[in-house]
PDB file of C-alpha atoms in Angstrom:
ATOM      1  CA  UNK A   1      50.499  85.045 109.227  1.00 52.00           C
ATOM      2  CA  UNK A   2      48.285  84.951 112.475  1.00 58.00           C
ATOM      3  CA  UNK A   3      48.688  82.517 115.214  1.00 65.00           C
ATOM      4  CA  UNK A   4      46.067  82.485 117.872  1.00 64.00           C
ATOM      5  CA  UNK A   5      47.260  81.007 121.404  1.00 68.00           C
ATOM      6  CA  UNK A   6      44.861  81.085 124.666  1.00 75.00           C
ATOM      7  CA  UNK A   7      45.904  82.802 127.238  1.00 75.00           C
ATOM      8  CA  UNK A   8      46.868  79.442 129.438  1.00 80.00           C
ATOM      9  CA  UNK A   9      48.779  78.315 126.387  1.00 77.00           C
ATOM     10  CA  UNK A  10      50.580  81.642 126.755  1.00 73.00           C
ATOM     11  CA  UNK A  11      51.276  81.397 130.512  1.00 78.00           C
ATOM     12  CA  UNK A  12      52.197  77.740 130.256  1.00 79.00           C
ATOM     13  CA  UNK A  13      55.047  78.776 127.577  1.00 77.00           C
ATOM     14  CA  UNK A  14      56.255  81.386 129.712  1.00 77.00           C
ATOM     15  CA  UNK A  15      56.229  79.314 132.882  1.00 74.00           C
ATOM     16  CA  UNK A  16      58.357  76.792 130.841  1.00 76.00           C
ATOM     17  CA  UNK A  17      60.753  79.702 129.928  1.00 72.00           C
ATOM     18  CA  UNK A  18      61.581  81.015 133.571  1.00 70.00           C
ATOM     19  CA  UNK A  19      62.110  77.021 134.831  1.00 65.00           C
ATOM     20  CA  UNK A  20      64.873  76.218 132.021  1.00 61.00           C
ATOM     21  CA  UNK A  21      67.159  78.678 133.112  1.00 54.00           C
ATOM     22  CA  UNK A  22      70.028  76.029 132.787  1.00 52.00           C
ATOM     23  CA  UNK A  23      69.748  76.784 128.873  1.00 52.00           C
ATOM     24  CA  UNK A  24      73.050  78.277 127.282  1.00 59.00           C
ATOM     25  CA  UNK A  25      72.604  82.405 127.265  1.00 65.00           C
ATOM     26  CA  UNK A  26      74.069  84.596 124.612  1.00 67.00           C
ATOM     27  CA  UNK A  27      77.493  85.524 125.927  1.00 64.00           C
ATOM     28  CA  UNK A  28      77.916  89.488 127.685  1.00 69.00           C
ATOM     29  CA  UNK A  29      80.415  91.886 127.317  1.00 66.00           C
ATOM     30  CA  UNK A  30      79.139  92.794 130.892  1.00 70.00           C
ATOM     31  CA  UNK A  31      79.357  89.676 132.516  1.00 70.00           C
ATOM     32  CA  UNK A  32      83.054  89.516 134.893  1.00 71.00           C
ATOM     33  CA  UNK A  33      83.657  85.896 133.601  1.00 69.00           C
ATOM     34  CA  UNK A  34      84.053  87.205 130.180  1.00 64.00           C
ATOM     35  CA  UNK A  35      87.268  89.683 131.143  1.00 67.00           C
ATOM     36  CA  UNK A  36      88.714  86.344 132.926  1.00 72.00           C
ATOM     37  CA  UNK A  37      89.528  84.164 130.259  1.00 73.00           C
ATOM     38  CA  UNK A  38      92.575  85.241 128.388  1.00 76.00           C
ATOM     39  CA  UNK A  39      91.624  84.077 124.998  1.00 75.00           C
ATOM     40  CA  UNK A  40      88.456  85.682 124.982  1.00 71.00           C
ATOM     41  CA  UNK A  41      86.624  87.087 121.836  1.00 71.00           C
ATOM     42  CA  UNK A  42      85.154  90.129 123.944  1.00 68.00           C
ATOM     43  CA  UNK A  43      89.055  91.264 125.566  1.00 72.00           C
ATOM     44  CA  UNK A  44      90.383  94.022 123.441  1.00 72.00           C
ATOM     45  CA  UNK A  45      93.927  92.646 123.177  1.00 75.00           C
ATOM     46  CA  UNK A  46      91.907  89.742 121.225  1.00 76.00           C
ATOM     47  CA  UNK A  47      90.131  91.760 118.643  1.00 77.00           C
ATOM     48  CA  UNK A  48      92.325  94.594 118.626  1.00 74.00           C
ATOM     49  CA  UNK A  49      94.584  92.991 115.695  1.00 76.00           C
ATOM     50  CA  UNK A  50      91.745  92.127 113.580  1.00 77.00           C
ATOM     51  CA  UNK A  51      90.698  96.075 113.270  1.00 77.00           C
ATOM     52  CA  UNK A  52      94.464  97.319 113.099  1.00 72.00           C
ATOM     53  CA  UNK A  53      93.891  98.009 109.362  1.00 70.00           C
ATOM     54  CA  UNK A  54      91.432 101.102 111.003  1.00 69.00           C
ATOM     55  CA  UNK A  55      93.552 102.819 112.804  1.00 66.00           C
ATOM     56  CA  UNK A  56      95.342 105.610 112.337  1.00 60.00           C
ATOM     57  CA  UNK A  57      99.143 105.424 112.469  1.00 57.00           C
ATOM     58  CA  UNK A  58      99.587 101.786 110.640  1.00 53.00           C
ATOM     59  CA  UNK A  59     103.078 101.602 109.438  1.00 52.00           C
ATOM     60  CA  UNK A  60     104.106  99.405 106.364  1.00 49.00           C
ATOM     61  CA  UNK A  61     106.839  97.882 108.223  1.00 48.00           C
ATOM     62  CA  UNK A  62     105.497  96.073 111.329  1.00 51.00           C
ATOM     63  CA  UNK A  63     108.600  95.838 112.925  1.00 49.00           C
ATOM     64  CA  UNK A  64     108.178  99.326 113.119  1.00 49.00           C
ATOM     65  CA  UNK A  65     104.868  99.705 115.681  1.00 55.00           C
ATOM     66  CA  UNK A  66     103.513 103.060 116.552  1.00 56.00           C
ATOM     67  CA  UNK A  67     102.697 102.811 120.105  1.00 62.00           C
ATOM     68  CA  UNK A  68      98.651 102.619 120.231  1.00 63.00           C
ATOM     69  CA  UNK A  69      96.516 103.662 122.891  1.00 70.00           C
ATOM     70  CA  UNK A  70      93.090 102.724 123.073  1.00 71.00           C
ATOM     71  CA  UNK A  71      90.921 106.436 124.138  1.00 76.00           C
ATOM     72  CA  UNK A  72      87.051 106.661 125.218  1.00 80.00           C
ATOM     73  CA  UNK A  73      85.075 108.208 122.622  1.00 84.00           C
ATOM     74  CA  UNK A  74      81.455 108.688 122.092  1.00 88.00           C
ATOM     75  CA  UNK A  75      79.491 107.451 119.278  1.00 89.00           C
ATOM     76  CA  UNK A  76      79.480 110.274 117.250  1.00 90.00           C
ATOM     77  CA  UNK A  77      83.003 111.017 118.033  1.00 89.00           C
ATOM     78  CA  UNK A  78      83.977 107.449 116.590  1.00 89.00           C
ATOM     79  CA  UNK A  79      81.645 107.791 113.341  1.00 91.00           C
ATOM     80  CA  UNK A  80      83.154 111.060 112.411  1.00 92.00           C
ATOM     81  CA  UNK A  81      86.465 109.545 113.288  1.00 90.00           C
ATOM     82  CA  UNK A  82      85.798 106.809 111.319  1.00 91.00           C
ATOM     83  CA  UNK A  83      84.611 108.624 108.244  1.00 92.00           C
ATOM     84  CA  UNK A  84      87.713 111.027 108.567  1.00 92.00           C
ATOM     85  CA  UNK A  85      89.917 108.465 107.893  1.00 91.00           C
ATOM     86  CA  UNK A  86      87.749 106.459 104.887  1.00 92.00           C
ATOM     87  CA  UNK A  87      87.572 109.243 103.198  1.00 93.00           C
ATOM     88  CA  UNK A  88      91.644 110.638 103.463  1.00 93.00           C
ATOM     89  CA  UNK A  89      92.023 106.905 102.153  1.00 92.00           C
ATOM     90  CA  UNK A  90      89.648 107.646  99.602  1.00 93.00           C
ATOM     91  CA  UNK A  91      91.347 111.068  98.143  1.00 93.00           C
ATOM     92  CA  UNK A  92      94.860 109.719  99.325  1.00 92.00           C
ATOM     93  CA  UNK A  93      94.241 106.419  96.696  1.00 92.00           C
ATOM     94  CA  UNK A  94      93.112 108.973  94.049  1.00 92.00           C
ATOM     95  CA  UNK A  95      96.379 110.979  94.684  1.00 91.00           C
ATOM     96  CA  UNK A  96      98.516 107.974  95.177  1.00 91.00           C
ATOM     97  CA  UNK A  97      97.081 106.553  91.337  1.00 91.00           C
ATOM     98  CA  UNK A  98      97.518 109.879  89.615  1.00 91.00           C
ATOM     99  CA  UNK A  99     101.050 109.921  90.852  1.00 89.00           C
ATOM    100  CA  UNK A 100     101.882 106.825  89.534  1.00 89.00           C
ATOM    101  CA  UNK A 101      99.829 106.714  85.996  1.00 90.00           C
ATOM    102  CA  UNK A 102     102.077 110.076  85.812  1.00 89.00           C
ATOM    103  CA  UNK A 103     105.017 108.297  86.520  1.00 87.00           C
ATOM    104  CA  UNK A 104     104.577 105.581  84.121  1.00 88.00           C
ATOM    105  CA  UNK A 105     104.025 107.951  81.182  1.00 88.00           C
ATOM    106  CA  UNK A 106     106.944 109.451  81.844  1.00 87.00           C
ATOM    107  CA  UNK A 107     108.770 106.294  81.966  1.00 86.00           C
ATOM    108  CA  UNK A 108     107.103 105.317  78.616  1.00 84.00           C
ATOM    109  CA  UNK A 109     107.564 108.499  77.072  1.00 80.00           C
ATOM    110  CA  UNK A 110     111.601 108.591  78.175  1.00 75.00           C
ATOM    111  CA  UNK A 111     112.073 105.213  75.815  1.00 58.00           C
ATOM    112  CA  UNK A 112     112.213 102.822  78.713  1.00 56.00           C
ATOM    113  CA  UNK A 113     115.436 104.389  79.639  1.00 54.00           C
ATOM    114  CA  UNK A 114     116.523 102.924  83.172  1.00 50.00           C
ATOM    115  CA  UNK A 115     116.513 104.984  86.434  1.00 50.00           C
ATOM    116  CA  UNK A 116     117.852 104.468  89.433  1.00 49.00           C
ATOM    117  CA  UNK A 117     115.249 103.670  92.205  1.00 47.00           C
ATOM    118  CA  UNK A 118     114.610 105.913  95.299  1.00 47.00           C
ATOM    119  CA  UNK A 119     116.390 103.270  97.313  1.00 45.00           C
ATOM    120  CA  UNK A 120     119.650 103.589  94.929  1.00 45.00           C
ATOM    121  CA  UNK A 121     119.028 100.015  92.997  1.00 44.00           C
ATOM    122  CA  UNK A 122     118.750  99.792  89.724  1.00 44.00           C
ATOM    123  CA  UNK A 123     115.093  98.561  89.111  1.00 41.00           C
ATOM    124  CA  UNK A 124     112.730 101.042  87.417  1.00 42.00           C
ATOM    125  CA  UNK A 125     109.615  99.807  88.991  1.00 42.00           C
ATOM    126  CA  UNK A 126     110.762 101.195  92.324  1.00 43.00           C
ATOM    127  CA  UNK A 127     110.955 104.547  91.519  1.00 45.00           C
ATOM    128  CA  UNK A 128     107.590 104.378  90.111  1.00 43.00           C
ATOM    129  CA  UNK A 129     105.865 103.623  93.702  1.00 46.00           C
ATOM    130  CA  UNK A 130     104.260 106.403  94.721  1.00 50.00           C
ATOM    131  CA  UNK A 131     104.871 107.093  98.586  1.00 64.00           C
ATOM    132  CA  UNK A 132     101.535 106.699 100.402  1.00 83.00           C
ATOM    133  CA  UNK A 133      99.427 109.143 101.079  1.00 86.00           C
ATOM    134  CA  UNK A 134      97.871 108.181 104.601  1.00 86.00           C
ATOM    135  CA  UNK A 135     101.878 108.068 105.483  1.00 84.00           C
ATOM    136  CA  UNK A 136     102.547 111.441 104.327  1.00 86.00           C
ATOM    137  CA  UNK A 137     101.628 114.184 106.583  1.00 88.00           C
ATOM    138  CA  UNK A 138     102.208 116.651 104.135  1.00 90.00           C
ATOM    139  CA  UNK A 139      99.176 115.521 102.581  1.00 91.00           C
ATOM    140  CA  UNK A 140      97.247 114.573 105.638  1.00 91.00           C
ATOM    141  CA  UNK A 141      97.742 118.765 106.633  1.00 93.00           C
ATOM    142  CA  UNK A 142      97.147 119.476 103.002  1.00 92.00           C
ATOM    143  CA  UNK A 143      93.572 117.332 103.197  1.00 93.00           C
ATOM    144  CA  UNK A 144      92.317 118.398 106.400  1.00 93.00           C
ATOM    145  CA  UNK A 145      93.053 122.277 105.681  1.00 93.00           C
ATOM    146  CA  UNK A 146      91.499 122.131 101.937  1.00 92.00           C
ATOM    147  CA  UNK A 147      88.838 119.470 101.999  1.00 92.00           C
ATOM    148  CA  UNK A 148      87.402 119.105 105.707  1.00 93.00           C
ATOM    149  CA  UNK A 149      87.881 122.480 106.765  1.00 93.00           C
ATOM    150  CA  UNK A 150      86.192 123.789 103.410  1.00 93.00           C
ATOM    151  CA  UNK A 151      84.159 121.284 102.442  1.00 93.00           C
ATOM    152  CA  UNK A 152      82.750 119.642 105.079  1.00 93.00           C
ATOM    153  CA  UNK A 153      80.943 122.525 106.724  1.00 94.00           C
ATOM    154  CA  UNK A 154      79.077 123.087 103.249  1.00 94.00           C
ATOM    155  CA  UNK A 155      77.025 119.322 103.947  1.00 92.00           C
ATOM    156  CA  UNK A 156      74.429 118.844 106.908  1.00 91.00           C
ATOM    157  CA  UNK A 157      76.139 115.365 107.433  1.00 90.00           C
ATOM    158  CA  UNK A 158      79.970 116.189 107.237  1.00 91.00           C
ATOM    159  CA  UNK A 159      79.054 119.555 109.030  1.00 92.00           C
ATOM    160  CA  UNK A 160      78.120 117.654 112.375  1.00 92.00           C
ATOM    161  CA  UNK A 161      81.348 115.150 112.053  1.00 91.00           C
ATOM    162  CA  UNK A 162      83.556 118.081 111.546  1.00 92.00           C
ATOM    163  CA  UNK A 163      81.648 119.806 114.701  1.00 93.00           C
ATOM    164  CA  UNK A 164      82.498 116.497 116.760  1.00 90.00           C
ATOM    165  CA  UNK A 165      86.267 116.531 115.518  1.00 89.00           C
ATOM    166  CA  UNK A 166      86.987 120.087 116.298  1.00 91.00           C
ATOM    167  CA  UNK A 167      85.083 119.510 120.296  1.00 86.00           C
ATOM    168  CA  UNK A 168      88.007 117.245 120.895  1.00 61.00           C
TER     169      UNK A 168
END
């Protein structure tokens, strides 16, 4: 599609631009009246709970709270970050549903005889919950030494994440 304008047409619509400057303007992160309104949408005590699933150190329990800390990082520093911990989710949810699928044939293999759970009551489905693999850091040492250490330097991509993790 062509449109053909003159060139006073052009400067007319331009003109017409500059005078309404009273017309709303997409809202700044840079502009100081954003930081002073307390319920504002670009504070990061006002997004920050919308993104907690992200970060690292979520507990189950949120009376129990990790104490966060919000750290400067460059951009590649937060992609790698970020694909670090998608992809221990990833190979922790594998882990986590292997455990259990083994833990149900068991318990349908051992005539639906009843256990004791982990917590000491007596329902069966307890002890079949696997314990979570982003909580464990058994298996958070056990990924990073076998799988990013070993693996990710064999990939162009992963390579220059892992290069960015180890700088820090």
């Amino acid at each position: 599609m062509q449109v053909a304008l003159s060139l006073n047409a052009l400067k007319k619509r331009e003109h017409e631009e500059k005078s309404s400057a009273a017309a709303p303007t997409r809202p700044s992160y840079w502009k100081p009246e954003n930081h002073v309104d307390e319920k504002s949408a670009l504070r990061v005590e006002n997004w920050q709970p919308r993104i907690s699933h992200l970060m690292l150190g979520k507990e189950r329990n949120e009376s129990i709270r990790p104490s966060r800390k919000i750290v400067k990082v460059t951009h590649a520093a937060g992609v790698a970050i970020m694909r670090y911990v998608e992809e221990a989710k990833m190979y922790g949810n594998i882990r986590d549903s292997k455990i259990k699928q083994q833990q149900q044939q068991q318990m349908a293999g051992s005539n639906n005889t009843r256990r004791r759970g982990e917590d000491g009551d007596d329902d069966p489905d307890s002890a079949l919950l696997p314990k979570d693999s982003m909580s464990n850091p058994v298996f958070l040492r056990a990924h990073w030494e076998q799988v990013v250490l070993k693996e990710w330097p064999k990939s162009n991509t992963r390579s220059k994440w892992l290069e960015v993790l180890l700088e820090r």
